[in-house]
Amino acid sequence: QKEVEQDPGPLSVPEGAIVSLNCTYSNSAFQYFMWYRQYSRKGPELLMYTYSSGNKEDGRFTAQVDKSSKYISLFIRDSQPSDSATYLCAMSAPPNEKLTFGTGTRLTIIP
Amino acid sequence: DADVTQTPRNRITKTGKRIMLECSQTKGHDRMYWYRQDPGLGLQLIYYSFDVKDINKGEISDGYSVSRQAQAKFSLSLESAIPNQTALYFCATSDETSDANTGELFFGEGSRLTVL
């Protein structure tokens, strides 16, 4: 079993929809959780970062961490075609140590 | 110019050939990494370096070697390329002194390697 599991998709939704992306993990030592966004032919870029459990909101994006269930989510509200990308979850324990990545979910927003 | 630059961006080679992928950065970060990305497998760490004199193996180092020539330069070598090393390779940097302490990685745009 992989330490981090992520549904690879692909996921296609109409513009304006709410998107939910999820990862589960098995290592209870993970404390730092990130979401990276990767556009086609580009390297990943950090989108959201959260520490321990709870929610964090940044514009149309909300990251949730439930450490009791070992489950993290990224919600995208009012999705736009520019949100079409691959989203990778990543986590580490403690900070500035090696990140463990999910496999990535490929998302397409249909205009 | 990109903060993390990888060369070449694309390379096709034959089995048994020696290949070097180069990475240079202008971010002033001490930590540098090489990752491999394959469909369905995500990003896998090959090697990482926390400073010029520090080299560490990652999850999948077999068949690869690295050289940290300077703070800003980190190269990945395949001594004798084989077809299952066909993949997208990423160099990344991070700043251990970041006030945000997120461990954020800054990636290059990738080097696509095809081994025939």
PDB file of C-alpha atoms in Angstrom:
ATOM      1  CA  GLN A   1       0.000   0.000   0.000  1.00  0.00           C
ATOM      2  CA  LYS A   2       1.293   3.434  -0.909  1.00  0.00           C
ATOM      3  CA  GLU A   3       1.803   5.963   1.875  1.00  0.00           C
ATOM      4  CA  VAL A   4      -0.343   8.474  -0.031  1.00  0.00           C
ATOM      5  CA  GLU A   5      -3.289   7.498  -2.228  1.00  0.00           C
ATOM      6  CA  GLN A   6      -4.875   9.867  -4.716  1.00  0.00           C
ATOM      7  CA  ASP A   7      -7.542   9.172  -7.324  1.00  0.00           C
ATOM      8  CA  PRO A   8      -5.810   9.779 -10.673  1.00  0.00           C
ATOM      9  CA  GLY A   9      -9.005  10.780 -12.441  1.00  0.00           C
ATOM     10  CA  PRO A  10      -9.284  12.149 -15.042  1.00  0.00           C
ATOM     11  CA  LEU A  11     -12.020  14.402 -13.714  1.00  0.00           C
ATOM     12  CA  SER A  12     -14.067  16.635 -16.025  1.00  0.00           C
ATOM     13  CA  VAL A  13     -16.576  19.167 -14.703  1.00  0.00           C
ATOM     14  CA  PRO A  14     -18.463  22.114 -16.218  1.00  0.00           C
ATOM     15  CA  GLU A  15     -17.308  25.661 -15.597  1.00  0.00           C
ATOM     16  CA  GLY A  16     -18.696  27.090 -12.374  1.00  0.00           C
ATOM     17  CA  ALA A  17     -18.958  23.735 -10.612  1.00  0.00           C
ATOM     18  CA  ILE A  18     -17.473  22.950  -7.210  1.00  0.00           C
ATOM     19  CA  VAL A  19     -14.571  20.530  -7.472  1.00  0.00           C
ATOM     20  CA  SER A  20     -13.447  18.209  -4.691  1.00  0.00           C
ATOM     21  CA  LEU A  21     -10.021  16.568  -4.845  1.00  0.00           C
ATOM     22  CA  ASN A  22      -8.927  14.125  -2.168  1.00  0.00           C
ATOM     23  CA  CYS A  23      -5.997  12.174  -0.783  1.00  0.00           C
ATOM     24  CA  THR A  24      -5.716   9.566   1.940  1.00  0.00           C
ATOM     25  CA  TYR A  25      -2.541   8.662   3.760  1.00  0.00           C
ATOM     26  CA  SER A  26      -1.281   6.019   6.145  1.00  0.00           C
ATOM     27  CA  ASN A  27       1.626   7.698   7.967  1.00  0.00           C
ATOM     28  CA  SER A  28       0.261   9.303  11.139  1.00  0.00           C
ATOM     29  CA  ALA A  29       3.498  11.322  11.498  1.00  0.00           C
ATOM     30  CA  PHE A  30       2.564  13.575   8.576  1.00  0.00           C
ATOM     31  CA  GLN A  31       1.862  17.073   9.858  1.00  0.00           C
ATOM     32  CA  TYR A  32       2.405  19.357   6.877  1.00  0.00           C
ATOM     33  CA  PHE A  33       0.099  19.091   3.908  1.00  0.00           C
ATOM     34  CA  MET A  34       0.343  20.756   0.541  1.00  0.00           C
ATOM     35  CA  TRP A  35      -1.431  20.900  -2.776  1.00  0.00           C
ATOM     36  CA  TYR A  36       0.590  21.510  -5.908  1.00  0.00           C
ATOM     37  CA  ARG A  37      -0.862  22.468  -9.273  1.00  0.00           C
ATOM     38  CA  GLN A  38       0.861  21.338 -12.456  1.00  0.00           C
ATOM     39  CA  TYR A  39      -0.071  22.735 -15.832  1.00  0.00           C
ATOM     40  CA  SER A  40       0.718  20.756 -18.957  1.00  0.00           C
ATOM     41  CA  ARG A  41       4.430  20.831 -19.848  1.00  0.00           C
ATOM     42  CA  LYS A  42       5.270  22.720 -16.646  1.00  0.00           C
ATOM     43  CA  GLY A  43       6.675  21.882 -13.244  1.00  0.00           C
ATOM     44  CA  PRO A  44       4.383  21.707 -10.184  1.00  0.00           C
ATOM     45  CA  GLU A  45       3.755  24.912  -8.238  1.00  0.00           C
ATOM     46  CA  LEU A  46       2.605  25.193  -4.629  1.00  0.00           C
ATOM     47  CA  LEU A  47      -1.085  26.104  -4.444  1.00  0.00           C
ATOM     48  CA  MET A  48      -2.052  25.592  -0.798  1.00  0.00           C
ATOM     49  CA  TYR A  49      -0.294  24.702   2.435  1.00  0.00           C
ATOM     50  CA  THR A  50      -1.828  23.634   5.750  1.00  0.00           C
ATOM     51  CA  TYR A  51      -0.436  22.489   9.041  1.00  0.00           C
ATOM     52  CA  SER A  52      -2.120  19.737  11.079  1.00  0.00           C
ATOM     53  CA  SER A  53      -5.921  19.544  11.053  1.00  0.00           C
ATOM     54  CA  GLY A  54      -8.384  22.210  10.007  1.00  0.00           C
ATOM     55  CA  ASN A  55      -9.324  24.348   7.055  1.00  0.00           C
ATOM     56  CA  LYS A  56      -7.503  27.006   5.104  1.00  0.00           C
ATOM     57  CA  GLU A  57      -9.102  29.248   2.522  1.00  0.00           C
ATOM     58  CA  ASP A  58      -7.466  31.268  -0.253  1.00  0.00           C
ATOM     59  CA  GLY A  59      -9.844  32.853  -2.699  1.00  0.00           C
ATOM     60  CA  ARG A  60     -11.751  30.119  -4.510  1.00  0.00           C
ATOM     61  CA  PHE A  61      -9.603  27.380  -2.967  1.00  0.00           C
ATOM     62  CA  THR A  62     -10.137  25.648   0.387  1.00  0.00           C
ATOM     63  CA  ALA A  63      -7.836  23.000   1.818  1.00  0.00           C
ATOM     64  CA  GLN A  64      -9.091  20.680   4.548  1.00  0.00           C
ATOM     65  CA  VAL A  65      -7.142  18.259   6.709  1.00  0.00           C
ATOM     66  CA  ASP A  66      -8.729  15.582   8.888  1.00  0.00           C
ATOM     67  CA  LYS A  67      -5.873  13.879  10.707  1.00  0.00           C
ATOM     68  CA  SER A  68      -8.186  11.534  12.599  1.00  0.00           C
ATOM     69  CA  SER A  69      -9.314  10.052   9.294  1.00  0.00           C
ATOM     70  CA  LYS A  70      -5.955  10.594   7.547  1.00  0.00           C
ATOM     71  CA  TYR A  71      -7.799  12.410   4.770  1.00  0.00           C
ATOM     72  CA  ILE A  72      -7.129  15.716   3.029  1.00  0.00           C
ATOM     73  CA  SER A  73      -9.223  17.595   0.505  1.00  0.00           C
ATOM     74  CA  LEU A  74      -8.939  20.528  -1.866  1.00  0.00           C
ATOM     75  CA  PHE A  75     -12.140  22.320  -2.877  1.00  0.00           C
ATOM     76  CA  ILE A  76     -12.331  24.655  -5.836  1.00  0.00           C
ATOM     77  CA  ARG A  77     -15.371  26.930  -5.994  1.00  0.00           C
ATOM     78  CA  ASP A  78     -16.655  28.581  -9.177  1.00  0.00           C
ATOM     79  CA  SER A  79     -14.220  26.514 -11.220  1.00  0.00           C
ATOM     80  CA  GLN A  80     -12.683  28.169 -14.279  1.00  0.00           C
ATOM     81  CA  PRO A  81     -11.110  26.715 -17.435  1.00  0.00           C
ATOM     82  CA  SER A  82      -7.792  28.096 -16.156  1.00  0.00           C
ATOM     83  CA  ASP A  83      -8.071  25.628 -13.264  1.00  0.00           C
ATOM     84  CA  SER A  84      -7.567  22.766 -15.735  1.00  0.00           C
ATOM     85  CA  ALA A  85      -4.367  21.083 -14.541  1.00  0.00           C
ATOM     86  CA  THR A  86      -3.058  18.122 -12.589  1.00  0.00           C
ATOM     87  CA  TYR A  87      -3.341  18.545  -8.813  1.00  0.00           C
ATOM     88  CA  LEU A  88      -0.878  16.713  -6.588  1.00  0.00           C
ATOM     89  CA  CYS A  89      -1.183  16.362  -2.849  1.00  0.00           C
ATOM     90  CA  ALA A  90       2.042  16.225  -0.845  1.00  0.00           C
ATOM     91  CA  MET A  91       2.862  15.818   2.812  1.00  0.00           C
ATOM     92  CA  SER A  92       5.821  15.702   5.146  1.00  0.00           C
ATOM     93  CA  ALA A  93       6.886  15.154   8.714  1.00  0.00           C
ATOM     94  CA  PRO A  94       8.391  17.415   9.989  1.00  0.00           C
ATOM     95  CA  PRO A  95       8.732  20.542   7.821  1.00  0.00           C
ATOM     96  CA  ASN A  96      11.546  20.883   5.346  1.00  0.00           C
ATOM     97  CA  GLU A  97      11.952  17.138   5.176  1.00  0.00           C
ATOM     98  CA  LYS A  98      11.281  15.051   2.104  1.00  0.00           C
ATOM     99  CA  LEU A  99       7.824  15.385   0.661  1.00  0.00           C
ATOM    100  CA  THR A 100       5.733  12.340  -0.189  1.00  0.00           C
ATOM    101  CA  PHE A 101       3.532  13.006  -3.201  1.00  0.00           C
ATOM    102  CA  GLY A 102       0.254  11.548  -4.356  1.00  0.00           C
ATOM    103  CA  THR A 103       0.013  10.403  -7.947  1.00  0.00           C
ATOM    104  CA  GLY A 104      -1.950  13.486  -9.028  1.00  0.00           C
ATOM    105  CA  THR A 105      -5.510  14.043 -10.281  1.00  0.00           C
ATOM    106  CA  ARG A 106      -5.938  15.395 -13.784  1.00  0.00           C
ATOM    107  CA  LEU A 107      -8.761  17.976 -13.801  1.00  0.00           C
ATOM    108  CA  THR A 108     -10.447  19.508 -16.845  1.00  0.00           C
ATOM    109  CA  ILE A 109     -12.946  22.373 -16.538  1.00  0.00           C
ATOM    110  CA  ILE A 110     -15.279  22.434 -19.523  1.00  0.00           C
ATOM    111  CA  PRO A 111     -16.340  25.949 -20.690  1.00  0.00           C
TER     112      PRO A 111
ATOM    113  CA  ASP B   1      14.464  33.856 -17.004  1.00  0.00           C
ATOM    114  CA  ALA B   2      13.258  30.912 -14.964  1.00  0.00           C
ATOM    115  CA  ASP B   3      14.516  30.597 -11.390  1.00  0.00           C
ATOM    116  CA  VAL B   4      15.170  26.859 -11.872  1.00  0.00           C
ATOM    117  CA  THR B   5      16.478  25.959 -15.316  1.00  0.00           C
ATOM    118  CA  GLN B   6      16.792  22.449 -16.677  1.00  0.00           C
ATOM    119  CA  THR B   7      18.687  21.383 -19.784  1.00  0.00           C
ATOM    120  CA  PRO B   8      17.967  19.712 -22.080  1.00  0.00           C
ATOM    121  CA  ARG B   9      14.161  20.007 -22.111  1.00  0.00           C
ATOM    122  CA  ASN B  10      13.828  17.015 -24.382  1.00  0.00           C
ATOM    123  CA  ARG B  11      16.254  14.218 -25.172  1.00  0.00           C
ATOM    124  CA  ILE B  12      15.988  10.985 -27.118  1.00  0.00           C
ATOM    125  CA  THR B  13      18.783   8.489 -26.654  1.00  0.00           C
ATOM    126  CA  LYS B  14      19.565   4.816 -27.095  1.00  0.00           C
ATOM    127  CA  THR B  15      19.977   2.032 -24.593  1.00  0.00           C
ATOM    128  CA  GLY B  16      23.458   1.993 -23.078  1.00  0.00           C
ATOM    129  CA  LYS B  17      24.255   5.646 -23.679  1.00  0.00           C
ATOM    130  CA  ARG B  18      25.408   7.968 -20.906  1.00  0.00           C
ATOM    131  CA  ILE B  19      23.094  10.898 -20.334  1.00  0.00           C
ATOM    132  CA  MET B  20      23.453  13.990 -18.158  1.00  0.00           C
ATOM    133  CA  LEU B  21      20.598  16.267 -17.182  1.00  0.00           C
ATOM    134  CA  GLU B  22      21.621  19.629 -15.789  1.00  0.00           C
ATOM    135  CA  CYS B  23      19.930  21.961 -13.373  1.00  0.00           C
ATOM    136  CA  SER B  24      20.854  25.475 -12.357  1.00  0.00           C
ATOM    137  CA  GLN B  25      19.036  27.858 -10.023  1.00  0.00           C
ATOM    138  CA  THR B  26      19.120  31.542  -9.256  1.00  0.00           C
ATOM    139  CA  LYS B  27      17.005  31.357  -6.092  1.00  0.00           C
ATOM    140  CA  GLY B  28      20.002  31.097  -3.776  1.00  0.00           C
ATOM    141  CA  HIS B  29      18.585  27.965  -2.140  1.00  0.00           C
ATOM    142  CA  ASP B  30      20.867  25.424  -0.513  1.00  0.00           C
ATOM    143  CA  ARG B  31      18.662  22.387  -1.071  1.00  0.00           C
ATOM    144  CA  MET B  32      18.275  20.770  -4.474  1.00  0.00           C
ATOM    145  CA  TYR B  33      16.411  17.667  -5.595  1.00  0.00           C
ATOM    146  CA  TRP B  34      15.923  15.407  -8.593  1.00  0.00           C
ATOM    147  CA  TYR B  35      12.526  13.791  -9.112  1.00  0.00           C
ATOM    148  CA  ARG B  36      11.154  11.456 -11.699  1.00  0.00           C
ATOM    149  CA  GLN B  37       7.499  11.625 -12.802  1.00  0.00           C
ATOM    150  CA  ASP B  38       5.737   8.699 -14.448  1.00  0.00           C
ATOM    151  CA  PRO B  39       2.021   8.381 -15.264  1.00  0.00           C
ATOM    152  CA  GLY B  40       0.225   6.700 -12.379  1.00  0.00           C
ATOM    153  CA  LEU B  41       3.268   6.849 -10.095  1.00  0.00           C
ATOM    154  CA  GLY B  42       3.503  10.523  -9.298  1.00  0.00           C
ATOM    155  CA  LEU B  43       6.770  12.159  -8.296  1.00  0.00           C
ATOM    156  CA  GLN B  44       9.499   9.888  -6.986  1.00  0.00           C
ATOM    157  CA  LEU B  45      12.651  11.253  -5.361  1.00  0.00           C
ATOM    158  CA  ILE B  46      15.909  10.114  -6.977  1.00  0.00           C
ATOM    159  CA  TYR B  47      18.586  12.127  -5.119  1.00  0.00           C
ATOM    160  CA  TYR B  48      18.746  15.226  -2.974  1.00  0.00           C
ATOM    161  CA  SER B  49      21.434  17.550  -1.689  1.00  0.00           C
ATOM    162  CA  PHE B  50      21.189  19.905   1.288  1.00  0.00           C
ATOM    163  CA  ASP B  51      24.432  21.686   0.485  1.00  0.00           C
ATOM    164  CA  VAL B  52      27.438  21.393  -1.824  1.00  0.00           C
ATOM    165  CA  LYS B  53      29.105  18.643   0.221  1.00  0.00           C
ATOM    166  CA  ASP B  54      25.924  16.702   0.947  1.00  0.00           C
ATOM    167  CA  ILE B  55      24.429  14.045  -1.368  1.00  0.00           C
ATOM    168  CA  ASN B  56      21.644  11.675  -0.343  1.00  0.00           C
ATOM    169  CA  LYS B  57      19.845   8.838  -2.077  1.00  0.00           C
ATOM    170  CA  GLY B  58      16.108   9.034  -2.535  1.00  0.00           C
ATOM    171  CA  GLU B  59      13.550   6.308  -3.131  1.00  0.00           C
ATOM    172  CA  ILE B  60      14.756   5.239  -6.585  1.00  0.00           C
ATOM    173  CA  SER B  61      18.490   6.019  -6.891  1.00  0.00           C
ATOM    174  CA  ASP B  62      19.574   2.780  -8.601  1.00  0.00           C
ATOM    175  CA  GLY B  63      20.894   3.475 -12.108  1.00  0.00           C
ATOM    176  CA  TYR B  64      21.397   7.184 -11.386  1.00  0.00           C
ATOM    177  CA  SER B  65      24.190   9.363 -10.009  1.00  0.00           C
ATOM    178  CA  VAL B  66      24.402  13.052  -9.214  1.00  0.00           C
ATOM    179  CA  SER B  67      26.954  15.799  -8.863  1.00  0.00           C
ATOM    180  CA  ARG B  68      26.565  19.056  -6.947  1.00  0.00           C
ATOM    181  CA  GLN B  69      29.084  21.241  -8.712  1.00  0.00           C
ATOM    182  CA  ALA B  70      28.161  24.439  -6.878  1.00  0.00           C
ATOM    183  CA  GLN B  71      25.364  25.789  -4.725  1.00  0.00           C
ATOM    184  CA  ALA B  72      23.476  26.673  -7.874  1.00  0.00           C
ATOM    185  CA  LYS B  73      24.159  23.551  -9.959  1.00  0.00           C
ATOM    186  CA  PHE B  74      22.987  19.970  -9.536  1.00  0.00           C
ATOM    187  CA  SER B  75      23.293  17.440 -12.360  1.00  0.00           C
ATOM    188  CA  LEU B  76      21.772  13.990 -12.778  1.00  0.00           C
ATOM    189  CA  SER B  77      23.541  11.265 -14.762  1.00  0.00           C
ATOM    190  CA  LEU B  78      22.367   8.000 -16.206  1.00  0.00           C
ATOM    191  CA  GLU B  79      25.560   6.020 -16.733  1.00  0.00           C
ATOM    192  CA  SER B  80      23.985   3.461 -19.037  1.00  0.00           C
ATOM    193  CA  ALA B  81      20.435   4.404 -19.979  1.00  0.00           C
ATOM    194  CA  ILE B  82      17.735   1.746 -20.209  1.00  0.00           C
ATOM    195  CA  PRO B  83      14.189   2.026 -21.633  1.00  0.00           C
ATOM    196  CA  ASN B  84      12.457   1.977 -18.239  1.00  0.00           C
ATOM    197  CA  GLN B  85      14.264   5.222 -17.418  1.00  0.00           C
ATOM    198  CA  THR B  86      12.051   6.915 -19.994  1.00  0.00           C
ATOM    199  CA  ALA B  87      10.265   9.558 -17.922  1.00  0.00           C
ATOM    200  CA  LEU B  88       9.851  13.229 -17.133  1.00  0.00           C
ATOM    201  CA  TYR B  89      12.591  14.441 -14.792  1.00  0.00           C
ATOM    202  CA  PHE B  90      12.254  17.453 -12.530  1.00  0.00           C
ATOM    203  CA  CYS B  91      14.834  19.412 -10.605  1.00  0.00           C
ATOM    204  CA  ALA B  92      13.595  21.304  -7.555  1.00  0.00           C
ATOM    205  CA  THR B  93      14.974  23.587  -4.872  1.00  0.00           C
ATOM    206  CA  SER B  94      13.894  24.540  -1.370  1.00  0.00           C
ATOM    207  CA  ASP B  95      14.987  27.045   1.220  1.00  0.00           C
ATOM    208  CA  GLU B  96      15.570  25.650   4.698  1.00  0.00           C
ATOM    209  CA  THR B  97      15.712  29.155   6.105  1.00  0.00           C
ATOM    210  CA  SER B  98      12.252  30.140   4.854  1.00  0.00           C
ATOM    211  CA  ASP B  99      10.316  32.054   7.501  1.00  0.00           C
ATOM    212  CA  ALA B 100       7.166  30.356   6.350  1.00  0.00           C
ATOM    213  CA  ASN B 101       8.846  27.046   7.067  1.00  0.00           C
ATOM    214  CA  THR B 102       6.636  25.274   4.590  1.00  0.00           C
ATOM    215  CA  GLY B 103       9.328  23.209   2.920  1.00  0.00           C
ATOM    216  CA  GLU B 104       7.929  24.463  -0.394  1.00  0.00           C
ATOM    217  CA  LEU B 105       9.632  23.021  -3.444  1.00  0.00           C
ATOM    218  CA  PHE B 106      10.316  25.183  -6.500  1.00  0.00           C
ATOM    219  CA  PHE B 107      10.409  23.094  -9.656  1.00  0.00           C
ATOM    220  CA  GLY B 108      12.014  23.519 -13.042  1.00  0.00           C
ATOM    221  CA  GLU B 109       9.976  22.923 -16.174  1.00  0.00           C
ATOM    222  CA  GLY B 110      11.181  19.363 -16.590  1.00  0.00           C
ATOM    223  CA  SER B 111      13.389  17.315 -18.892  1.00  0.00           C
ATOM    224  CA  ARG B 112      11.620  14.694 -20.964  1.00  0.00           C
ATOM    225  CA  LEU B 113      13.914  11.734 -21.581  1.00  0.00           C
ATOM    226  CA  THR B 114      13.158   8.913 -24.007  1.00  0.00           C
ATOM    227  CA  VAL B 115      15.401   5.846 -24.046  1.00  0.00           C
ATOM    228  CA  LEU B 116      14.951   3.654 -27.111  1.00  0.00           C
TER     229      LEU B 116
END
